[in-house]
PDB file of C-alpha atoms in Angstrom:
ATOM      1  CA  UNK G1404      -2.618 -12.352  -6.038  1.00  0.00           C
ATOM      2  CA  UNK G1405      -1.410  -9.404  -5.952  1.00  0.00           C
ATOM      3  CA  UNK G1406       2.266  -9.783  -6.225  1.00  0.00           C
ATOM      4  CA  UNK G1407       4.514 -12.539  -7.674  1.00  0.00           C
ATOM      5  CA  UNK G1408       4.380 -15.805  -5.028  1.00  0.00           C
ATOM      6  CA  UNK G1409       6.991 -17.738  -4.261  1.00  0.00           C
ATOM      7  CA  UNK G1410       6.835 -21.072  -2.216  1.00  0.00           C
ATOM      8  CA  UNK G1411       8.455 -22.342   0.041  1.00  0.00           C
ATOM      9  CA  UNK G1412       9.998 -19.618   1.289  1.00  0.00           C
ATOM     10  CA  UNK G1413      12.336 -21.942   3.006  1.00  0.00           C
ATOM     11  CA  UNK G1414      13.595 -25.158   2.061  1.00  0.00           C
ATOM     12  CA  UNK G1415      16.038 -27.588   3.802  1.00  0.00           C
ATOM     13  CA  UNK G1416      17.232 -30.597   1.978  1.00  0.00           C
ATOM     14  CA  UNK G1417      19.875 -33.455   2.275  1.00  0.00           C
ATOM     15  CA  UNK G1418      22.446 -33.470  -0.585  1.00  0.00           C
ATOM     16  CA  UNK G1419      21.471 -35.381  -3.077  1.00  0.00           C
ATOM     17  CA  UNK G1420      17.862 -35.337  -2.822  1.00  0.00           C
ATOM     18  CA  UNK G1421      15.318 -33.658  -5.319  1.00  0.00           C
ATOM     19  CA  UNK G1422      13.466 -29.873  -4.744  1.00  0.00           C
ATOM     20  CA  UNK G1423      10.899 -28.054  -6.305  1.00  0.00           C
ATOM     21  CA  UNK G1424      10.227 -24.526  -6.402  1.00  0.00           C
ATOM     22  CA  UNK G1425       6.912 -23.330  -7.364  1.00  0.00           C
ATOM     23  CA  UNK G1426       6.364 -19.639  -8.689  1.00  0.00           C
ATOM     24  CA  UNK G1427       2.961 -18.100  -9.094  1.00  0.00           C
ATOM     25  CA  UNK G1428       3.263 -15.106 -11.210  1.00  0.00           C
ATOM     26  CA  UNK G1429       0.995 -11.778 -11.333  1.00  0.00           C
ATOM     27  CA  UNK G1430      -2.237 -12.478 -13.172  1.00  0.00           C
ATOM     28  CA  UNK G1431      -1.588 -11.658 -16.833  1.00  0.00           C
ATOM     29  CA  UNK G1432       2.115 -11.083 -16.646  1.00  0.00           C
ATOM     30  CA  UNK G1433       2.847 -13.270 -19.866  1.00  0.00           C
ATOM     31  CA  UNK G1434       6.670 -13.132 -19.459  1.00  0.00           C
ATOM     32  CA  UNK G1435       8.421 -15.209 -16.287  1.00  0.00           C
ATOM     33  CA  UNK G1436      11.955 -15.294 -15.020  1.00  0.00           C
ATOM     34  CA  UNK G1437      13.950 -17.338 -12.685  1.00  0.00           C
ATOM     35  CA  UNK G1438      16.873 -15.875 -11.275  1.00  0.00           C
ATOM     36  CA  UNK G1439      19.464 -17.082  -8.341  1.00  0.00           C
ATOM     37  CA  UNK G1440      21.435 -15.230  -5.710  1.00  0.00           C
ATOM     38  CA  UNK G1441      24.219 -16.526  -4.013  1.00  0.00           C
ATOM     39  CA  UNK G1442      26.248 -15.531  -1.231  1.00  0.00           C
ATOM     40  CA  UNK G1443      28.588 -13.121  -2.568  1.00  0.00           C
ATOM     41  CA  UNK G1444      28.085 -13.697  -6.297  1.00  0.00           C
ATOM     42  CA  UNK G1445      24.907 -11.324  -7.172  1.00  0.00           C
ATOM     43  CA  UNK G1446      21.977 -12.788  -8.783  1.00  0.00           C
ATOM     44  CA  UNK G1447      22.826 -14.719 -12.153  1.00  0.00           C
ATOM     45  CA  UNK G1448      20.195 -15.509 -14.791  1.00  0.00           C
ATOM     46  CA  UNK G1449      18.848 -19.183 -14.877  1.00  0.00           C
ATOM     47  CA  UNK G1450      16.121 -19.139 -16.961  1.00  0.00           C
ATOM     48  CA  UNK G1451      12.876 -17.233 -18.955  1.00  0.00           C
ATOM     49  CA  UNK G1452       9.784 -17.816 -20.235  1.00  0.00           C
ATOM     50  CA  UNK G1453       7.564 -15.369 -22.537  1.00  0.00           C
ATOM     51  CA  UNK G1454       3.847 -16.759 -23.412  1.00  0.00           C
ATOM     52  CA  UNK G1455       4.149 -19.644 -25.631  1.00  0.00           C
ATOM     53  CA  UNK G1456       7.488 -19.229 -26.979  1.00  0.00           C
ATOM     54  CA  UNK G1457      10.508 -21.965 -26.676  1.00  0.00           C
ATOM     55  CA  UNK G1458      11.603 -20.800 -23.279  1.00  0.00           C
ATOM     56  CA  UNK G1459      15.641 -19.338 -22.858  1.00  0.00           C
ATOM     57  CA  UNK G1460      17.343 -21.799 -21.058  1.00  0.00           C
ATOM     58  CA  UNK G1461      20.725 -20.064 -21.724  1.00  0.00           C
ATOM     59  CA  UNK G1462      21.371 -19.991 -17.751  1.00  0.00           C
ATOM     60  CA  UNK G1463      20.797 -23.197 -16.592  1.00  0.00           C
ATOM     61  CA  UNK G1464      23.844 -24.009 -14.453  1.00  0.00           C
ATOM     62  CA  UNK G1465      24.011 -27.746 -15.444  1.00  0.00           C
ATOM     63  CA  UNK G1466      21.228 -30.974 -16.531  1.00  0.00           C
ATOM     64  CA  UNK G1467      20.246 -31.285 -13.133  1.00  0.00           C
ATOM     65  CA  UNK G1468      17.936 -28.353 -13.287  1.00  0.00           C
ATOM     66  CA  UNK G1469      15.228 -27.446 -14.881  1.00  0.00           C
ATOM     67  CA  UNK G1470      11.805 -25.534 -14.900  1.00  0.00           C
ATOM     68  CA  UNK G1471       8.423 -25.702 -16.618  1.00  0.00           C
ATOM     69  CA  UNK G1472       5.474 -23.693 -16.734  1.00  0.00           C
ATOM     70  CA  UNK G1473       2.318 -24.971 -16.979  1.00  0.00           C
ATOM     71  CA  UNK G1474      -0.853 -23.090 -18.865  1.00  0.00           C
ATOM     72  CA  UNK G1475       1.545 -19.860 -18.909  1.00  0.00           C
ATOM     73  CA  UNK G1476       1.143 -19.336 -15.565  1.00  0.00           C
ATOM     74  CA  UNK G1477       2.511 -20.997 -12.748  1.00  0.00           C
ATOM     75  CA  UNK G1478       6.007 -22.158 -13.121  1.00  0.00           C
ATOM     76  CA  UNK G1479       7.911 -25.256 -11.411  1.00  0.00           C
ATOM     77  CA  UNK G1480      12.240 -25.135 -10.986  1.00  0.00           C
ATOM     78  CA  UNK G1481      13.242 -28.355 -10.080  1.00  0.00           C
ATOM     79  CA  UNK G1482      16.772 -28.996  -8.974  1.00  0.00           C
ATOM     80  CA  UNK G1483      17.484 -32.682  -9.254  1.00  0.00           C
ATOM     81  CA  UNK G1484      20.425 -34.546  -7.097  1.00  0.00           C
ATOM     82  CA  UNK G1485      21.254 -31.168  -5.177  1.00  0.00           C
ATOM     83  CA  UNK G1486      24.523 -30.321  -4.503  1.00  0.00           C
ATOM     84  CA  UNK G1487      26.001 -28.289  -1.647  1.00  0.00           C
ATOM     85  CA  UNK G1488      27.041 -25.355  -4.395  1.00  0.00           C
ATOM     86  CA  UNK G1489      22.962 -24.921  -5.268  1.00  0.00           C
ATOM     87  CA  UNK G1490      22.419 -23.666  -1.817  1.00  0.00           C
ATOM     88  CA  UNK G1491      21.309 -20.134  -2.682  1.00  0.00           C
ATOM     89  CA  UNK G1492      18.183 -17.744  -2.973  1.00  0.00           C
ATOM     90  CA  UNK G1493      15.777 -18.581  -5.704  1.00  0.00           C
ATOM     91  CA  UNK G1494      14.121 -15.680  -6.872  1.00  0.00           C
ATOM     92  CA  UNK G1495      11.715 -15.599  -9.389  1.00  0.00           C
ATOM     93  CA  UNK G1496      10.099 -12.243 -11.356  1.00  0.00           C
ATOM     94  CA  UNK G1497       7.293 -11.868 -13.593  1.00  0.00           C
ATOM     95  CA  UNK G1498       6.408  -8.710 -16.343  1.00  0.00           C
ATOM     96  CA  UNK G1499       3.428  -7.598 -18.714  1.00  0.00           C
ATOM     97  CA  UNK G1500       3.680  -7.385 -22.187  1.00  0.00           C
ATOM     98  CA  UNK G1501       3.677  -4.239 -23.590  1.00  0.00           C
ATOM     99  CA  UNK G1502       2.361  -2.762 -27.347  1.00  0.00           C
ATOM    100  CA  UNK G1503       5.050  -3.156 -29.461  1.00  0.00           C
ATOM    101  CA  UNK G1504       6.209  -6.133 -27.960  1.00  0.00           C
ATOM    102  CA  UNK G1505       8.716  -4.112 -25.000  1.00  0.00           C
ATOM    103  CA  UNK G1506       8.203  -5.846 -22.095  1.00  0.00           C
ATOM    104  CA  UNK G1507       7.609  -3.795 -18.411  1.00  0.00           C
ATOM    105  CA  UNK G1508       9.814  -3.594 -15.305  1.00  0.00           C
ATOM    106  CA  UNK G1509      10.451  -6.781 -13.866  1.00  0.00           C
ATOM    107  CA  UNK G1510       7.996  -7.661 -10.525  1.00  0.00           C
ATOM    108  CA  UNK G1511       9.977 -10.163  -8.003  1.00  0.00           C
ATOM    109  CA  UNK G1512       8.782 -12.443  -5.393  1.00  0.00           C
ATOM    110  CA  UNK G1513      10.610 -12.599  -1.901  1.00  0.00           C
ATOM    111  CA  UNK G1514      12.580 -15.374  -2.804  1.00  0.00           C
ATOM    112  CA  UNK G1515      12.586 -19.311  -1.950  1.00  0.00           C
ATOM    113  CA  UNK G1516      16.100 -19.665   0.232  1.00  0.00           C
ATOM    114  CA  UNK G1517      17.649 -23.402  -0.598  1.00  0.00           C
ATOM    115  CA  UNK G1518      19.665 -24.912   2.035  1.00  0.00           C
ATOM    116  CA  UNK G1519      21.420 -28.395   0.821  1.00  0.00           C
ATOM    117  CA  UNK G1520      23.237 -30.272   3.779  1.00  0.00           C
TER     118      UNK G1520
ATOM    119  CA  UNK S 608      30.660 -10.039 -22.703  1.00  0.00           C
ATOM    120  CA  UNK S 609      28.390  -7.524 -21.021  1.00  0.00           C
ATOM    121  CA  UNK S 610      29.449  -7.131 -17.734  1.00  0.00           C
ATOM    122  CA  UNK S 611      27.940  -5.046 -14.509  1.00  0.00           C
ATOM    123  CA  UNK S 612      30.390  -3.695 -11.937  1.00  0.00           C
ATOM    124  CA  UNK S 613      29.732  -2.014  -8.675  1.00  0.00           C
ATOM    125  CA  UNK S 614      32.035  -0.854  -6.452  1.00  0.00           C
ATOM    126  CA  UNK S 615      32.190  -1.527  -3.003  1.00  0.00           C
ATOM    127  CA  UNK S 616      29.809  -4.590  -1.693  1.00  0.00           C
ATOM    128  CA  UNK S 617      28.986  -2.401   1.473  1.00  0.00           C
ATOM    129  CA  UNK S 618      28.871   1.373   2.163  1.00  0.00           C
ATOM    130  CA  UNK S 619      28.274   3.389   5.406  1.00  0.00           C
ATOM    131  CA  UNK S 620      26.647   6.866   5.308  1.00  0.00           C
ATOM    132  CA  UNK S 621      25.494   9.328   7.756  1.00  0.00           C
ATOM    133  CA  UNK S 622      21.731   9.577   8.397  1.00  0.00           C
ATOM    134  CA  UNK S 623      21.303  12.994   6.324  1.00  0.00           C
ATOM    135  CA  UNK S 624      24.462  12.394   4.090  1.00  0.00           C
ATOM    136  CA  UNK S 625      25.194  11.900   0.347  1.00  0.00           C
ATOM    137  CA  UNK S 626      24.478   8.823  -1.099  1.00  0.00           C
ATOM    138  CA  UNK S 627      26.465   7.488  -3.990  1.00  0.00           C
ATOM    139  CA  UNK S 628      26.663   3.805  -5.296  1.00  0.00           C
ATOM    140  CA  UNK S 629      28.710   3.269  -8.654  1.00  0.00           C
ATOM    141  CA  UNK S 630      28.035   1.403 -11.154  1.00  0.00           C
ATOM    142  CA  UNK S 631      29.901   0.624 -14.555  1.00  0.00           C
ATOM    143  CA  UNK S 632      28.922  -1.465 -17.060  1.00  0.00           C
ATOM    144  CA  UNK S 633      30.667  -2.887 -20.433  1.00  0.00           C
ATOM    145  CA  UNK S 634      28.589  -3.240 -23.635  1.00  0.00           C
ATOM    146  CA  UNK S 635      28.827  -3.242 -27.486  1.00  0.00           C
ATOM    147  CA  UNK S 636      25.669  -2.209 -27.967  1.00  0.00           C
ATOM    148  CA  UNK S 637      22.997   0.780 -26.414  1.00  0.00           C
ATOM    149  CA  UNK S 638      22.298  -0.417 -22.678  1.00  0.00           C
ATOM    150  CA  UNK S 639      18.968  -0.566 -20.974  1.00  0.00           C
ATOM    151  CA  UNK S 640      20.270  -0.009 -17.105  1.00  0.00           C
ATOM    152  CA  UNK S 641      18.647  -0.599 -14.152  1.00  0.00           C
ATOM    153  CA  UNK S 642      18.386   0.402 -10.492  1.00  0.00           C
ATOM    154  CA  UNK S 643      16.931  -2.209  -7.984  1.00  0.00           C
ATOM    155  CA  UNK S 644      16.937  -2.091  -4.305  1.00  0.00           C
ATOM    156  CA  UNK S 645      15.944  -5.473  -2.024  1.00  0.00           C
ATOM    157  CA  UNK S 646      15.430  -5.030   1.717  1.00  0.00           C
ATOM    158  CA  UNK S 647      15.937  -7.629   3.931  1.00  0.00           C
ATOM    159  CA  UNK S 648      13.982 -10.978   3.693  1.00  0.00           C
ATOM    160  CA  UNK S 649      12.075  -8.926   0.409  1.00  0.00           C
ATOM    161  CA  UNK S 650      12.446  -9.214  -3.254  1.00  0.00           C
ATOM    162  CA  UNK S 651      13.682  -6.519  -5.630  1.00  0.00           C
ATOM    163  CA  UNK S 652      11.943  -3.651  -6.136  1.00  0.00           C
ATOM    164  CA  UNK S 653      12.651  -1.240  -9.267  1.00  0.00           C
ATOM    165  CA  UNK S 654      14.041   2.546  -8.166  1.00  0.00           C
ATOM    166  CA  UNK S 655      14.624   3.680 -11.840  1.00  0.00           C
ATOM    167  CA  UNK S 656      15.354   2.701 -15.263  1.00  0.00           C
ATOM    168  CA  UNK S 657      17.278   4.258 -18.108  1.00  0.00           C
ATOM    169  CA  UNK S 658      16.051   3.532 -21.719  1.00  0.00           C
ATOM    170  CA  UNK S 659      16.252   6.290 -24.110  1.00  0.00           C
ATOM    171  CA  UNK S 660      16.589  10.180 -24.274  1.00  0.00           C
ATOM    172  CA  UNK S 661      17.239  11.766 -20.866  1.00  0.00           C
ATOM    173  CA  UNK S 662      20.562  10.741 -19.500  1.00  0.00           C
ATOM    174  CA  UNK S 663      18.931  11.906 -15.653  1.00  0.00           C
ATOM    175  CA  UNK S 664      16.671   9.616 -14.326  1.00  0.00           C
ATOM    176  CA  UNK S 665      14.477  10.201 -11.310  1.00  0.00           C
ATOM    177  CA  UNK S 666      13.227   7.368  -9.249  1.00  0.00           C
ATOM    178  CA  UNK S 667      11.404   6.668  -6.375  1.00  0.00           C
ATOM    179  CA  UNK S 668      12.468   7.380  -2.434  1.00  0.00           C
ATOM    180  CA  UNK S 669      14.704  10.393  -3.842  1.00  0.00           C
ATOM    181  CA  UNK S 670      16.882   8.612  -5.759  1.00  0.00           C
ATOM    182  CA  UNK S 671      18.099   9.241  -9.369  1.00  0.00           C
ATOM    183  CA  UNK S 672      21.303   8.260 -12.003  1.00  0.00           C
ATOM    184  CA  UNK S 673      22.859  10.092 -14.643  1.00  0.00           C
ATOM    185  CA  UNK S 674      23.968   7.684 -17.622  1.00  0.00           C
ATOM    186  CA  UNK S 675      27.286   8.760 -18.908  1.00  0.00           C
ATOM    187  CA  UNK S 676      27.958   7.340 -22.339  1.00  0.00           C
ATOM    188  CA  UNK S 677      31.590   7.889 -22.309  1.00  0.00           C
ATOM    189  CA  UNK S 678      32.013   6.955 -18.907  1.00  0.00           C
ATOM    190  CA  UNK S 679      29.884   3.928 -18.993  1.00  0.00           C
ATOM    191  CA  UNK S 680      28.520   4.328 -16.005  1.00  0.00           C
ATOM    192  CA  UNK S 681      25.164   4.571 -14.291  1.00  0.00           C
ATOM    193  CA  UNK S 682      25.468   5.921 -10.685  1.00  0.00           C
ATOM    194  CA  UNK S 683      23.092   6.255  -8.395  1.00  0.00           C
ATOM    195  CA  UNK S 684      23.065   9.193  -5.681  1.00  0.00           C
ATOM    196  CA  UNK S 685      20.853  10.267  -3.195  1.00  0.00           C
ATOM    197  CA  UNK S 686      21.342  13.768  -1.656  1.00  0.00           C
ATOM    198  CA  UNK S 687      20.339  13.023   2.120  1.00  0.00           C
ATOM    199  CA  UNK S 688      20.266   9.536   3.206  1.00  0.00           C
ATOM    200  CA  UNK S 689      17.337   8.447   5.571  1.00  0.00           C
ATOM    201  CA  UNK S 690      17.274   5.484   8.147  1.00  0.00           C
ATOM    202  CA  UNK S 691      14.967   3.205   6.027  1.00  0.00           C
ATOM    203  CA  UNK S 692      17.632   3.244   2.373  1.00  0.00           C
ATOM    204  CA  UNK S 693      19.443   0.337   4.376  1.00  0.00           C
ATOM    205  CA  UNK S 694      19.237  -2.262   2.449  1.00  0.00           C
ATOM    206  CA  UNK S 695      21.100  -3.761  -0.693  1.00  0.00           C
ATOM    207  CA  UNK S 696      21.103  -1.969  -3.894  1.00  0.00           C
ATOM    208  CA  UNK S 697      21.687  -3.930  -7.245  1.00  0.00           C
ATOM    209  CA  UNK S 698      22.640  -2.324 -11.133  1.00  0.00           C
ATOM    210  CA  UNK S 699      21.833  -4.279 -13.764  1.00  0.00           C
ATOM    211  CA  UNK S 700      22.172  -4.067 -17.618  1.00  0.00           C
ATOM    212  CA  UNK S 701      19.775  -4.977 -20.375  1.00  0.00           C
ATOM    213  CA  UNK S 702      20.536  -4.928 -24.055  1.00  0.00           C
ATOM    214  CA  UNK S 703      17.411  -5.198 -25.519  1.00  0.00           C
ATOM    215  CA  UNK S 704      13.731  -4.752 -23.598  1.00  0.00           C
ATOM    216  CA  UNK S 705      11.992  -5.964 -26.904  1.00  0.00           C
ATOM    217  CA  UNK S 706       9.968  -9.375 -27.550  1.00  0.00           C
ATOM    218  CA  UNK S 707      12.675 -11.327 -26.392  1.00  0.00           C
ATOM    219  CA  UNK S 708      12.346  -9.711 -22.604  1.00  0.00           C
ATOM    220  CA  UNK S 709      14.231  -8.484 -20.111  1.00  0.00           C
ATOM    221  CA  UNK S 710      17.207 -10.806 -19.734  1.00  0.00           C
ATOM    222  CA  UNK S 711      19.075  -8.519 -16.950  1.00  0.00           C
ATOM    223  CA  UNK S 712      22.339  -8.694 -15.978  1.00  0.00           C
ATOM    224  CA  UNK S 713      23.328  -8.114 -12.477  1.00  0.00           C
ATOM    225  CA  UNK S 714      26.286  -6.552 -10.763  1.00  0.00           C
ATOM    226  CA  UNK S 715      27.519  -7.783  -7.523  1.00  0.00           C
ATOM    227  CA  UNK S 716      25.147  -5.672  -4.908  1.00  0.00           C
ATOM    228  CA  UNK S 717      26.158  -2.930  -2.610  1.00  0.00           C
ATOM    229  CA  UNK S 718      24.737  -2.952   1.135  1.00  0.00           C
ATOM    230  CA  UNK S 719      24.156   0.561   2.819  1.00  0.00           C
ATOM    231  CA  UNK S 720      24.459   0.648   6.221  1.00  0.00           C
ATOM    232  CA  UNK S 721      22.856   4.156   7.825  1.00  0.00           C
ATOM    233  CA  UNK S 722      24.298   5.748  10.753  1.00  0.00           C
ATOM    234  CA  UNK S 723      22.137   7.395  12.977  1.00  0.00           C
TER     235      UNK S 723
END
């Protein structure tokens, strides 16, 4: 496509229950983020991926979540057991590889908005 | 710790008026910083980036920052403020844009509301 893809756009769930997030990236972008913005608190790093490197988990909030990303492209957050305090906006961003290894301006999607009751 | 800081969550301007959004950041090292702007139900869009050499960036929409060094700051102005810049503007800080990515840091957000 011809933008980064995020689905669903809108997700309701019951506390306690499992999500996913899916995250189609622009075709080629080898480097993928997931980021999440909160009411009030800015958007906070969760986690990135760059080709076939060991991916930077450095912002995972706790075990319960986690992400993968299959064949470098698309890319799966799953939030296990959701709590109350994970209802939030999950955005996720995707960038090219430049030469000399800098890497381009971060593209976003809209956004997947996580409601946990 | 590097650390993003923008002042005011919300801001009201005039249709026609100065725009000005602050931003301060905190780093040991060179920053990479970062101007993005979301409107509503959208994701972020880039307005303008500082790396190296000029300290006066131009963006897009008429907007532009001046990186002061000994200030540490990175504020964003706009001289005439149009209907369609509502919308929430984020700064965010980078210190590296090498192999390892672009692992931004965010400050809180500032929402401009435009008065007709």
């Amino acid at each position: 496509g011809a933008g980064v893809s995020q689905s669903p756009s809108n997700k309701v769930t019951e506390k306690g229950k499992d999500v996913e997030l899916r995250c189609d990236p622009i075709s080629g972008h080898t480097a993928l983020y997931w980021y999440r913005q909160s009411l009030g608190q800015g958007l906070e790093f969760l986690i990135y991926f760059q080709g076939n490197s060991a991916p930077d988990k450095s912002g995972l909030p706790s075990d319960r979540f986690s992400a993968e990303r299959t064949g470098g492209s698309v890319s799966t957050l799953t939030i296990q057991r959701t709590q109350q305090e994970d209802s939030a906006v999950y955005l996720c961003a995707s960038s090219s590889r430049r030469p000399g290894g800098l890497t381009g301006e971060l593209f976003f999607g809209e956004g997947s908005r996580l409601t946990v009751l | 710790a590097q650390s993003v800081t923008q002042l005011g969550s919300h801001v009201s301007v005039s249709e026609g008026a100065l725009v000005l959004l602050r931003c301060n950041y905190s780093s040991s090292v060179p920053p990479y910083l970062f101007w993005y702007v979301q409107y509503p139900n959208q994701g972020l869009q880039l307005l303008l980036k500082y790396t190296t050499g000029a300290t006066l960036v131009k963006g897009i929409n008429g907007f532009e920052a001046e990186f002061k060094k000994s200030e540490t700051s990175f504020h964003l102005t706009k001289p005439s403020a149009h209907m369609s810049d509502a919308a929430e503007y984020f700064c965010a800080y980078s210190d590296e844009i090498k192999a390892a990515g672009n692992k931004l840091t965010f400050g809180g957000g500032t929402r401009v509301l435009v008065k007709p």
